[in-house]
Amino acid sequence: RSPVVVSGTGFRAHERLAVAVSVHGQAARSARVVATTAGSFRTTFRGLTAPKCSAVVVIATRASGAKVRLVLAAPGCVSAGE
């Protein structure tokens, strides 16, 4: 699926973050974002595709250096019964 869109919640209001996305077999991409007053963000990685059943890793790094990591093993491949 292209482009890859990443959103996050639970951050501090106006917190600055570095968001990196890695999709299996492609070069990692990164973006700097600022969380909204509600502590959320959304950013689009144009030109990056996440084909069905590909592993996706998202890392949001806070200004303090603390990292939040999300690994989607194979989005779109898990059946409803699993």
PDB file of C-alpha atoms in Angstrom:
ATOM      1  CA  ARG A   1       0.000   0.000   0.000  1.00  0.00           C
ATOM      2  CA  SER A   2       1.337   3.393  -0.903  1.00  0.00           C
ATOM      3  CA  PRO A   3       1.901   5.851   0.577  1.00  0.00           C
ATOM      4  CA  VAL A   4       2.586   4.652   4.109  1.00  0.00           C
ATOM      5  CA  VAL A   5       0.737   6.771   6.678  1.00  0.00           C
ATOM      6  CA  VAL A   6       1.801   6.636  10.338  1.00  0.00           C
ATOM      7  CA  SER A   7      -0.195   8.082  13.211  1.00  0.00           C
ATOM      8  CA  GLY A   8       0.380   7.975  16.939  1.00  0.00           C
ATOM      9  CA  THR A   9      -1.311   9.036  20.157  1.00  0.00           C
ATOM     10  CA  GLY A  10      -0.398   9.348  23.815  1.00  0.00           C
ATOM     11  CA  PHE A  11       2.433  11.832  23.445  1.00  0.00           C
ATOM     12  CA  ARG A  12       2.783  15.156  25.255  1.00  0.00           C
ATOM     13  CA  ALA A  13       1.211  18.251  23.734  1.00  0.00           C
ATOM     14  CA  HIS A  14       3.576  19.796  21.160  1.00  0.00           C
ATOM     15  CA  GLU A  15       6.188  17.091  21.774  1.00  0.00           C
ATOM     16  CA  ARG A  16       8.838  16.889  19.054  1.00  0.00           C
ATOM     17  CA  LEU A  17       9.404  13.419  17.626  1.00  0.00           C
ATOM     18  CA  ALA A  18      11.562  11.740  15.011  1.00  0.00           C
ATOM     19  CA  VAL A  19       9.516   9.008  13.334  1.00  0.00           C
ATOM     20  CA  ALA A  20      11.272   6.280  11.351  1.00  0.00           C
ATOM     21  CA  VAL A  21       9.582   3.623   9.244  1.00  0.00           C
ATOM     22  CA  SER A  22      11.184   0.513   7.850  1.00  0.00           C
ATOM     23  CA  VAL A  23       9.416  -1.835   5.447  1.00  0.00           C
ATOM     24  CA  HIS A  24      11.054  -5.181   4.709  1.00  0.00           C
ATOM     25  CA  GLY A  25      13.301  -4.914   1.683  1.00  0.00           C
ATOM     26  CA  GLN A  26      13.227  -1.101   1.407  1.00  0.00           C
ATOM     27  CA  ALA A  27      15.422   1.676   2.758  1.00  0.00           C
ATOM     28  CA  ALA A  28      14.162   3.173   6.016  1.00  0.00           C
ATOM     29  CA  ARG A  29      12.562   6.611   5.884  1.00  0.00           C
ATOM     30  CA  SER A  30      12.269   9.206   8.624  1.00  0.00           C
ATOM     31  CA  ALA A  31      10.399  12.420   9.368  1.00  0.00           C
ATOM     32  CA  ARG A  32      10.319  14.976  12.149  1.00  0.00           C
ATOM     33  CA  VAL A  33       6.879  15.743  13.545  1.00  0.00           C
ATOM     34  CA  VAL A  34       5.326  17.761  16.349  1.00  0.00           C
ATOM     35  CA  ALA A  35       2.444  16.278  18.311  1.00  0.00           C
ATOM     36  CA  THR A  36      -0.831  18.199  18.428  1.00  0.00           C
ATOM     37  CA  THR A  37      -2.271  19.768  21.570  1.00  0.00           C
ATOM     38  CA  ALA A  38      -4.032  16.423  22.116  1.00  0.00           C
ATOM     39  CA  GLY A  39      -0.703  14.549  21.892  1.00  0.00           C
ATOM     40  CA  SER A  40      -1.224  12.901  18.513  1.00  0.00           C
ATOM     41  CA  PHE A  41       0.559  13.052  15.166  1.00  0.00           C
ATOM     42  CA  ARG A  42       0.092  11.845  11.618  1.00  0.00           C
ATOM     43  CA  THR A  43       2.694  11.816   8.858  1.00  0.00           C
ATOM     44  CA  THR A  44       2.808  10.426   5.329  1.00  0.00           C
ATOM     45  CA  PHE A  45       5.794   8.695   3.760  1.00  0.00           C
ATOM     46  CA  ARG A  46       5.289   9.212   0.027  1.00  0.00           C
ATOM     47  CA  GLY A  47       7.127   6.794  -2.221  1.00  0.00           C
ATOM     48  CA  LEU A  48       7.295   4.147   0.505  1.00  0.00           C
ATOM     49  CA  THR A  49       5.116   1.120  -0.075  1.00  0.00           C
ATOM     50  CA  ALA A  50       3.962  -1.565   2.334  1.00  0.00           C
ATOM     51  CA  PRO A  51       2.951  -4.524   0.191  1.00  0.00           C
ATOM     52  CA  LYS A  52       0.468  -6.956   1.697  1.00  0.00           C
ATOM     53  CA  CYS A  53       2.170  -9.344   4.130  1.00  0.00           C
ATOM     54  CA  SER A  54       5.335  -7.244   4.501  1.00  0.00           C
ATOM     55  CA  ALA A  55       6.860  -6.516   7.897  1.00  0.00           C
ATOM     56  CA  VAL A  56       6.661  -2.873   9.007  1.00  0.00           C
ATOM     57  CA  VAL A  57       8.622  -1.325  11.900  1.00  0.00           C
ATOM     58  CA  VAL A  58       7.834   2.160  13.234  1.00  0.00           C
ATOM     59  CA  ILE A  59      10.039   3.881  15.822  1.00  0.00           C
ATOM     60  CA  ALA A  60       9.128   7.242  17.350  1.00  0.00           C
ATOM     61  CA  THR A  61      12.047   8.860  19.175  1.00  0.00           C
ATOM     62  CA  ARG A  62      11.341  11.546  21.754  1.00  0.00           C
ATOM     63  CA  ALA A  63      13.600  14.563  22.296  1.00  0.00           C
ATOM     64  CA  SER A  64      14.823  12.831  25.475  1.00  0.00           C
ATOM     65  CA  GLY A  65      16.022   9.898  23.361  1.00  0.00           C
ATOM     66  CA  ALA A  66      13.336   7.529  24.664  1.00  0.00           C
ATOM     67  CA  LYS A  67      11.942   5.327  21.900  1.00  0.00           C
ATOM     68  CA  VAL A  68       8.512   3.911  21.238  1.00  0.00           C
ATOM     69  CA  ARG A  69       8.604   0.941  18.872  1.00  0.00           C
ATOM     70  CA  LEU A  70       5.802  -0.785  16.963  1.00  0.00           C
ATOM     71  CA  VAL A  71       6.314  -3.885  14.849  1.00  0.00           C
ATOM     72  CA  LEU A  72       3.588  -4.982  12.451  1.00  0.00           C
ATOM     73  CA  ALA A  73       4.675  -8.477  11.468  1.00  0.00           C
ATOM     74  CA  ALA A  74       2.480  -8.766   8.381  1.00  0.00           C
ATOM     75  CA  PRO A  75      -0.388  -6.293   8.090  1.00  0.00           C
ATOM     76  CA  GLY A  76      -3.248  -7.638   6.013  1.00  0.00           C
ATOM     77  CA  CYS A  77      -2.210 -11.263   6.348  1.00  0.00           C
ATOM     78  CA  VAL A  78      -3.723 -12.326   9.650  1.00  0.00           C
ATOM     79  CA  SER A  79      -7.096 -13.972   9.218  1.00  0.00           C
ATOM     80  CA  ALA A  80      -9.996 -13.086  11.526  1.00  0.00           C
ATOM     81  CA  GLY A  81      -9.746 -16.462  13.287  1.00  0.00           C
ATOM     82  CA  GLU A  82      -6.125 -16.049  14.390  1.00  0.00           C
TER      83      GLU A  82
END
